[in-house]
PDB file of C-alpha atoms in Angstrom:
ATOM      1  CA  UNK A   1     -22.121  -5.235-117.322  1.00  0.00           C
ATOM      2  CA  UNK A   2     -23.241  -5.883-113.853  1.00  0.00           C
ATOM      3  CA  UNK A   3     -21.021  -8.931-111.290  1.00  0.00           C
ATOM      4  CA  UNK A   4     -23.159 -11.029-109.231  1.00  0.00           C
ATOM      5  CA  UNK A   5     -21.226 -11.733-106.168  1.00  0.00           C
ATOM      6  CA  UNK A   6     -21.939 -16.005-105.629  1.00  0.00           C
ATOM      7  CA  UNK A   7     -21.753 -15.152-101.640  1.00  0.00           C
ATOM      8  CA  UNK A   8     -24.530 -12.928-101.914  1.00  0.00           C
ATOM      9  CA  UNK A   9     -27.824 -14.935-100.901  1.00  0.00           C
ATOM     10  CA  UNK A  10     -30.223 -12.171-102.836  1.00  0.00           C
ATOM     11  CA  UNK A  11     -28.552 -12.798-105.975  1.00  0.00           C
ATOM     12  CA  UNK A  12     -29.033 -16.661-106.140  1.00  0.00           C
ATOM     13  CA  UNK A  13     -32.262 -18.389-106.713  1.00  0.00           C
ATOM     14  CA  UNK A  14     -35.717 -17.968-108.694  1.00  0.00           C
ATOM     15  CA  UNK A  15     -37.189 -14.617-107.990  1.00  0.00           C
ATOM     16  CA  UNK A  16     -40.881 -14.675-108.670  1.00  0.00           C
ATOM     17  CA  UNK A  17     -42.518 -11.604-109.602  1.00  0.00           C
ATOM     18  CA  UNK A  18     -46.548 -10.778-108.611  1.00  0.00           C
ATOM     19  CA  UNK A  19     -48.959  -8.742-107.988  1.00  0.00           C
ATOM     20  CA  UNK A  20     -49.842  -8.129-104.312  1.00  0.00           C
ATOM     21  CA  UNK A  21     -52.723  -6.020-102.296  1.00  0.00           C
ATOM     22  CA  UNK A  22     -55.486  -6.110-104.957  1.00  0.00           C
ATOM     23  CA  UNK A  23     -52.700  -5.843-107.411  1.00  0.00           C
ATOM     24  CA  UNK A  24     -51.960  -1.916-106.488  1.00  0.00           C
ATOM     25  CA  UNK A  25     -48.419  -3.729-105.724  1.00  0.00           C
ATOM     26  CA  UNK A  26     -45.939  -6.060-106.922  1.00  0.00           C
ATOM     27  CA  UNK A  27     -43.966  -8.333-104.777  1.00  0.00           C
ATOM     28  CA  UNK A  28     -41.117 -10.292-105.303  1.00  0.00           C
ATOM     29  CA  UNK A  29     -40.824 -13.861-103.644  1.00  0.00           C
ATOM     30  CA  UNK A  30     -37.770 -15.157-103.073  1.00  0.00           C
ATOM     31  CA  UNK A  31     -36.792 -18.355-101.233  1.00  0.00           C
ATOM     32  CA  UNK A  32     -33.347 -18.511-100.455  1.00  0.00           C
ATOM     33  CA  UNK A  33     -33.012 -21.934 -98.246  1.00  0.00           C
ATOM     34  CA  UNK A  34     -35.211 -24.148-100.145  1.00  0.00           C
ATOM     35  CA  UNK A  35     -34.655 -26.078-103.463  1.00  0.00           C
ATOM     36  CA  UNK A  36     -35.756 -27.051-105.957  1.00  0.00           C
ATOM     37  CA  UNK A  37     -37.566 -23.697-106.872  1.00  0.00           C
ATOM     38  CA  UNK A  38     -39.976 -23.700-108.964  1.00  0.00           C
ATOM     39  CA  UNK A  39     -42.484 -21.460-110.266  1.00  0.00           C
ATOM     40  CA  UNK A  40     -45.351 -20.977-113.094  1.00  0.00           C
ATOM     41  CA  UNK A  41     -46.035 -18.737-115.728  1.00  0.00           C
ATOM     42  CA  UNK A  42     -50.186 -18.427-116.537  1.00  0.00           C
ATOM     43  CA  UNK A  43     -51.405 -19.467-120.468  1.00  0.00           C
ATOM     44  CA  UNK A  44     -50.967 -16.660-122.289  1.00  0.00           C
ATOM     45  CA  UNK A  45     -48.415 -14.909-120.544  1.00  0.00           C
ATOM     46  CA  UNK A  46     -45.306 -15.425-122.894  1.00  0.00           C
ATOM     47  CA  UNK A  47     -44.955 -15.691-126.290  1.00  0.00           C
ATOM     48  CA  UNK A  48     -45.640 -19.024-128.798  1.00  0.00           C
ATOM     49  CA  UNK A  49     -41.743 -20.022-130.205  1.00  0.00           C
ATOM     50  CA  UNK A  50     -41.870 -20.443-133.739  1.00  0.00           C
ATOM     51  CA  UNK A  51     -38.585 -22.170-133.796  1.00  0.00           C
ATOM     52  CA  UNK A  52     -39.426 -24.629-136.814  1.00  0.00           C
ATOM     53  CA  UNK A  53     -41.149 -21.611-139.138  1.00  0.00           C
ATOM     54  CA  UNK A  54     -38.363 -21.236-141.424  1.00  0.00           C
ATOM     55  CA  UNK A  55     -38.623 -25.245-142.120  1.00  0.00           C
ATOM     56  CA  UNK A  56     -42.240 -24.808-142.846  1.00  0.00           C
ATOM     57  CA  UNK A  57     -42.061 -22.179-145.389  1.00  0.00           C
ATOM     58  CA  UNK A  58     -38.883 -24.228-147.181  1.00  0.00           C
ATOM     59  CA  UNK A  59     -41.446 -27.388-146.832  1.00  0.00           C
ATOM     60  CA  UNK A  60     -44.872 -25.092-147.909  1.00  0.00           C
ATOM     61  CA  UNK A  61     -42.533 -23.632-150.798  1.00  0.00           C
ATOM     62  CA  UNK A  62     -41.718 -27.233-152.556  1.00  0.00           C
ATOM     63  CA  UNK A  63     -45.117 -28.996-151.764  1.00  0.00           C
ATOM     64  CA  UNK A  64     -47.366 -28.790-154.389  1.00  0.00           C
ATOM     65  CA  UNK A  65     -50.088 -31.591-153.640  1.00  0.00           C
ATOM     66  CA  UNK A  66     -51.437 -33.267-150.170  1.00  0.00           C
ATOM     67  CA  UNK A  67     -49.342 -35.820-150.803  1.00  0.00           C
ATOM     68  CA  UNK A  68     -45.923 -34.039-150.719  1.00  0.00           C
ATOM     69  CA  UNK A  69     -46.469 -33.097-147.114  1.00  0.00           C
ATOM     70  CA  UNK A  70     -47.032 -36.724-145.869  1.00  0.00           C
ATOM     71  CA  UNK A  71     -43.220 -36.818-147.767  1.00  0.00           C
ATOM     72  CA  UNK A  72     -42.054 -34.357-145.901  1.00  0.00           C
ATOM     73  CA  UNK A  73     -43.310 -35.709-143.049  1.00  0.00           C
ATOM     74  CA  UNK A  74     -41.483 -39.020-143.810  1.00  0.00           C
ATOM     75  CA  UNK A  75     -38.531 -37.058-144.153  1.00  0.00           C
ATOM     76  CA  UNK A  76     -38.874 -35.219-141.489  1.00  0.00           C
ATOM     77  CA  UNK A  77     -39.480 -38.174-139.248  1.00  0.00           C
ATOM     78  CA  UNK A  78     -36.297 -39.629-140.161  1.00  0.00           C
ATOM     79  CA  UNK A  79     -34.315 -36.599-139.721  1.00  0.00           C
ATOM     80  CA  UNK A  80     -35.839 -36.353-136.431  1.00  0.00           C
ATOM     81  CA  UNK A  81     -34.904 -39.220-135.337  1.00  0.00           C
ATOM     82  CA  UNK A  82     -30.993 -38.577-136.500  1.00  0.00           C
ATOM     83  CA  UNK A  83     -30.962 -35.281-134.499  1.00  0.00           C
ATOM     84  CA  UNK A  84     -32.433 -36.390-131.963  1.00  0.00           C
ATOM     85  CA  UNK A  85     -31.694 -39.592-131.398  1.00  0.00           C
ATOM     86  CA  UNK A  86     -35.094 -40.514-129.840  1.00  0.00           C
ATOM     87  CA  UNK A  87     -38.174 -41.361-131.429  1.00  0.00           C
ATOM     88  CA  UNK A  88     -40.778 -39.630-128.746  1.00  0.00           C
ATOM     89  CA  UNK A  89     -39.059 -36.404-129.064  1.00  0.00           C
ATOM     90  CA  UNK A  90     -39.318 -36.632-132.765  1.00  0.00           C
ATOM     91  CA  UNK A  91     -43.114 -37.154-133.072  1.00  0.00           C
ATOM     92  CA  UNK A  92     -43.640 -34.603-130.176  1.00  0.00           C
ATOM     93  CA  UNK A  93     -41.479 -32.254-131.722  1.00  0.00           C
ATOM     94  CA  UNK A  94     -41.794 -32.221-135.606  1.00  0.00           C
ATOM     95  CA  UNK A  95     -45.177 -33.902-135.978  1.00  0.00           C
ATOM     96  CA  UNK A  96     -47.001 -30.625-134.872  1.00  0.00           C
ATOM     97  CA  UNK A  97     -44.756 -28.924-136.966  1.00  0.00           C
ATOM     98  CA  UNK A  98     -46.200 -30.897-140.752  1.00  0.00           C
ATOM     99  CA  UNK A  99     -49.801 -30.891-138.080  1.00  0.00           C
ATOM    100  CA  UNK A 100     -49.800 -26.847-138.269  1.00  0.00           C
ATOM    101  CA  UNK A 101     -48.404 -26.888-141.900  1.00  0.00           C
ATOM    102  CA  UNK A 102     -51.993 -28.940-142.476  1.00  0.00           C
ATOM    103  CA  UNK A 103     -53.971 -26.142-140.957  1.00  0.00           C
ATOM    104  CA  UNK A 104     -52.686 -23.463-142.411  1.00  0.00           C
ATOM    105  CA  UNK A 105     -52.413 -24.138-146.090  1.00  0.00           C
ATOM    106  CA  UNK A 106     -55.018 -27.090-146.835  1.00  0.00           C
ATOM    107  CA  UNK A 107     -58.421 -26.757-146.986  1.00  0.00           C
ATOM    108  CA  UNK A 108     -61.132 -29.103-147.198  1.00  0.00           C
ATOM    109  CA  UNK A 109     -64.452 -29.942-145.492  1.00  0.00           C
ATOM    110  CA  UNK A 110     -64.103 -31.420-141.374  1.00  0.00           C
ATOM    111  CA  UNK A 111     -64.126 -34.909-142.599  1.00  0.00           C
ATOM    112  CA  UNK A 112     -61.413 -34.567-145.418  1.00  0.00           C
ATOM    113  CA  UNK A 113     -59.291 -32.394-142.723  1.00  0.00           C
ATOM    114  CA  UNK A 114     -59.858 -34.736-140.074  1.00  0.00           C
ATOM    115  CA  UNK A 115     -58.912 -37.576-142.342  1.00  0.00           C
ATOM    116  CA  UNK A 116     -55.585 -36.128-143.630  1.00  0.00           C
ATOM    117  CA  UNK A 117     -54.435 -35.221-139.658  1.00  0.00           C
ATOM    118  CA  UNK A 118     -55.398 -39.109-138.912  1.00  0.00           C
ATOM    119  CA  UNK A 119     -53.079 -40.463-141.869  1.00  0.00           C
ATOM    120  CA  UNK A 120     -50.326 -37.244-140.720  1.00  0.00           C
ATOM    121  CA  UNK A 121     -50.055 -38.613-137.147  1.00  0.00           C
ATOM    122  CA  UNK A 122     -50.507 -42.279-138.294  1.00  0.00           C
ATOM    123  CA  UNK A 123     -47.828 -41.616-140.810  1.00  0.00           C
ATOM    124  CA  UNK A 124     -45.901 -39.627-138.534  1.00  0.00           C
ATOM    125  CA  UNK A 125     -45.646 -42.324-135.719  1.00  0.00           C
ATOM    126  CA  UNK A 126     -44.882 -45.609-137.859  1.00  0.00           C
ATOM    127  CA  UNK A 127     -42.099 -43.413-139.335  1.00  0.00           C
ATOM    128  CA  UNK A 128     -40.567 -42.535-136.116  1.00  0.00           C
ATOM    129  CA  UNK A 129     -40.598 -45.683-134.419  1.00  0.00           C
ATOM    130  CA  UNK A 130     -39.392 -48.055-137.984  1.00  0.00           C
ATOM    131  CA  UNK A 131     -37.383 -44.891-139.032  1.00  0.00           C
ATOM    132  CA  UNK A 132     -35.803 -45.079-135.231  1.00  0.00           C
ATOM    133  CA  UNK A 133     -34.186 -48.452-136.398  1.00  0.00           C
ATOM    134  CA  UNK A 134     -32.284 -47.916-139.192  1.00  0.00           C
ATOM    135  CA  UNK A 135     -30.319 -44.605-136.958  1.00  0.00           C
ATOM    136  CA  UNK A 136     -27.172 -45.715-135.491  1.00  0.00           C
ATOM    137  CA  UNK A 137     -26.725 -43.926-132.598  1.00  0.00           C
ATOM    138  CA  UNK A 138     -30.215 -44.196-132.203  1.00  0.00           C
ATOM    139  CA  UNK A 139     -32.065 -45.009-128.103  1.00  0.00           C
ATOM    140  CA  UNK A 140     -33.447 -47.966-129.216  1.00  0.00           C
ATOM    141  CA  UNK A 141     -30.334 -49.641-130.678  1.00  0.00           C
ATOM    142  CA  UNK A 142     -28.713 -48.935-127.779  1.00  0.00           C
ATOM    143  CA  UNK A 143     -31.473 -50.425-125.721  1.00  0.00           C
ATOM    144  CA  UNK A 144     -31.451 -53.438-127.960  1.00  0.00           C
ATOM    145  CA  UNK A 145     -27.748 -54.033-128.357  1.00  0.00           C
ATOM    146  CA  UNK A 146     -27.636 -53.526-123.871  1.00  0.00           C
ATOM    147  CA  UNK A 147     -30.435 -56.462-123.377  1.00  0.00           C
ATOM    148  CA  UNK A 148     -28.756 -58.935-126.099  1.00  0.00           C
ATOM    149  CA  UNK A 149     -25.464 -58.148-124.114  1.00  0.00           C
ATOM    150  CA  UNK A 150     -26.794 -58.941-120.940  1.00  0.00           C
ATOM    151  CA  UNK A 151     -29.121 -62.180-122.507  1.00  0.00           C
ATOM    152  CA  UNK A 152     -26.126 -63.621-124.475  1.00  0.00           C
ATOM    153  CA  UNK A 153     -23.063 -61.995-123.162  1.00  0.00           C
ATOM    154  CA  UNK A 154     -20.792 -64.338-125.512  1.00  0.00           C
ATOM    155  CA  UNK A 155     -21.815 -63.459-128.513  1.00  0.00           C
ATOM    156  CA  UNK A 156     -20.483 -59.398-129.618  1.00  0.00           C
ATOM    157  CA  UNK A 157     -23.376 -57.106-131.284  1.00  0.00           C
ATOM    158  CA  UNK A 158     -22.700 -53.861-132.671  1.00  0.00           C
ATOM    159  CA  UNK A 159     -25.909 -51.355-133.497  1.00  0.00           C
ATOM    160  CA  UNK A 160     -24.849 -51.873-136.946  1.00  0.00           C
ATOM    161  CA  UNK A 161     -26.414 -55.338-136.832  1.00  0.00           C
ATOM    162  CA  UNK A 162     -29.404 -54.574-135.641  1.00  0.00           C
ATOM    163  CA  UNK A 163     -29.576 -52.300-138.464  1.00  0.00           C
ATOM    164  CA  UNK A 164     -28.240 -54.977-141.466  1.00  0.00           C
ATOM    165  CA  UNK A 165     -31.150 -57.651-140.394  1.00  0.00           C
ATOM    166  CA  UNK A 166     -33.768 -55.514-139.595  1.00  0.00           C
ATOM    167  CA  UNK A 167     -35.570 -55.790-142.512  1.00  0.00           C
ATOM    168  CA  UNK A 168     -39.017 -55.285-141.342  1.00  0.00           C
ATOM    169  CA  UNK A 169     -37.947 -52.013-140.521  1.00  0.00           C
ATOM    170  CA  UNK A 170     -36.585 -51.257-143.810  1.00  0.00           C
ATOM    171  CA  UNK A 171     -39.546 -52.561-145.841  1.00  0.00           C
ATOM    172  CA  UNK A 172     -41.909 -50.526-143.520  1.00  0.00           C
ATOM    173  CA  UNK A 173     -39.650 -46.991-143.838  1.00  0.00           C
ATOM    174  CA  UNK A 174     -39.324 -47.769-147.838  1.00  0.00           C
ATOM    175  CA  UNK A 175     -42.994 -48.439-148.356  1.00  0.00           C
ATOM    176  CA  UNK A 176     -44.327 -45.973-146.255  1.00  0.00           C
ATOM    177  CA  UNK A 177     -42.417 -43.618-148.575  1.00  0.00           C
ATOM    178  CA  UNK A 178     -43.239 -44.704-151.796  1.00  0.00           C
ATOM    179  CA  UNK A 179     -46.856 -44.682-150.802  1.00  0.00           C
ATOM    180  CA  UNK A 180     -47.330 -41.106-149.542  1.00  0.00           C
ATOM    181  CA  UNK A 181     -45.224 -40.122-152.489  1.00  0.00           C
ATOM    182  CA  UNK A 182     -47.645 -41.692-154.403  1.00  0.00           C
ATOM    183  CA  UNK A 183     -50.624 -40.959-152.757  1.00  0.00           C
ATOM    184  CA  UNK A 184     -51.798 -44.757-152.778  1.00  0.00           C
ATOM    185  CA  UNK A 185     -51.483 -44.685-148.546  1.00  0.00           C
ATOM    186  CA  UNK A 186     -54.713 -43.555-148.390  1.00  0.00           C
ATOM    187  CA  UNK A 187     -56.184 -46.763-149.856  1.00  0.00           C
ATOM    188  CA  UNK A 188     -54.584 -48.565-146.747  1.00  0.00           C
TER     189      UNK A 188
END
């Protein structure tokens, strides 16, 4: 294994990698008094992450119909929103996941496909931001339970009540279930 010594001022920093002269050389920038370095990396350059292809495959291997996958998606939605605790990053990161699932193992003519993404991402997004209610620990409760504190600062409020009188949110998660599992969403 190799030390880097923190004193030495070739060892800290971004060092940025190009070619130079026509590209019959390659140069290395470094900038050693300024901050924040940054640098970028053209499209194609490194590799696609397939961090959530082991969930697909358990999610291709139990769906059997359309239908199933808006489930999942449900499910996935409110899982999302558990781990991470915010509903954005659960529609950005696990909506392209059931999105890709689509692609690759449905087929149907453009309208039918184009139809089925619609409902995904509609279905997707109404379960992230009801499904973000009913979490605990959740952004928004804690959003929610800070402005009622500062609003009426004599009464206590715990996320928990949010949770126990938020019934719209309950109805809408619940329903949206029982319809994809059903297939009837589509007549919405």
């Amino acid at each position: 294994t190799s030390k880097v010594k923190k004193d030495d001022p070739k060892a800290q920093g971004l060092k940025m990698t190009r070619p130079a002269f026509g590209g019959n050389l390659m140069a290395t920038i470094i900038c050693p008094r300024t901050r924040p370095q940054m640098s970028t990396v053209r499209p194609g350059v490194m590799q696609k992450m397939e961090a959530f292809a082991p969930l697909a495959a358990v999610i291709v291997k139990f769906s059997k119909k359309v239908r199933h996958l808006l489930t999942w998606n449900a499910l996935l939605s409110l899982f999302g929103n558990a781990t991470l605790a915010d509903e954005m990053a659960q529609i950005v990161t696990l909506g392209p996941v059931i999105s890709h699932i689509l692609d690759d193992n449905v087929e149907g003519s453009d309208e039918d496909m184009y139809k089925l993404h619609l409902r995904n991402a509609t279905f997707g997004d109404a379960m992230g931001v009801f499904g973000s209610q009913l979490v605990p620990w959740h952004v928004y409760l804690g959003f929610y339970v800070g402005i009622t504190a500062g609003v009426y600062p004599i009464v206590e409020i715990t996320n928990m009540d949010f949770i126990k009188y938020n019934f719209m949110a309950m109805i809408a998660v619940i329903s949206l279930l029982i319809l994809a599992f059903t297939g009837l969403d589509r007549f919405i």
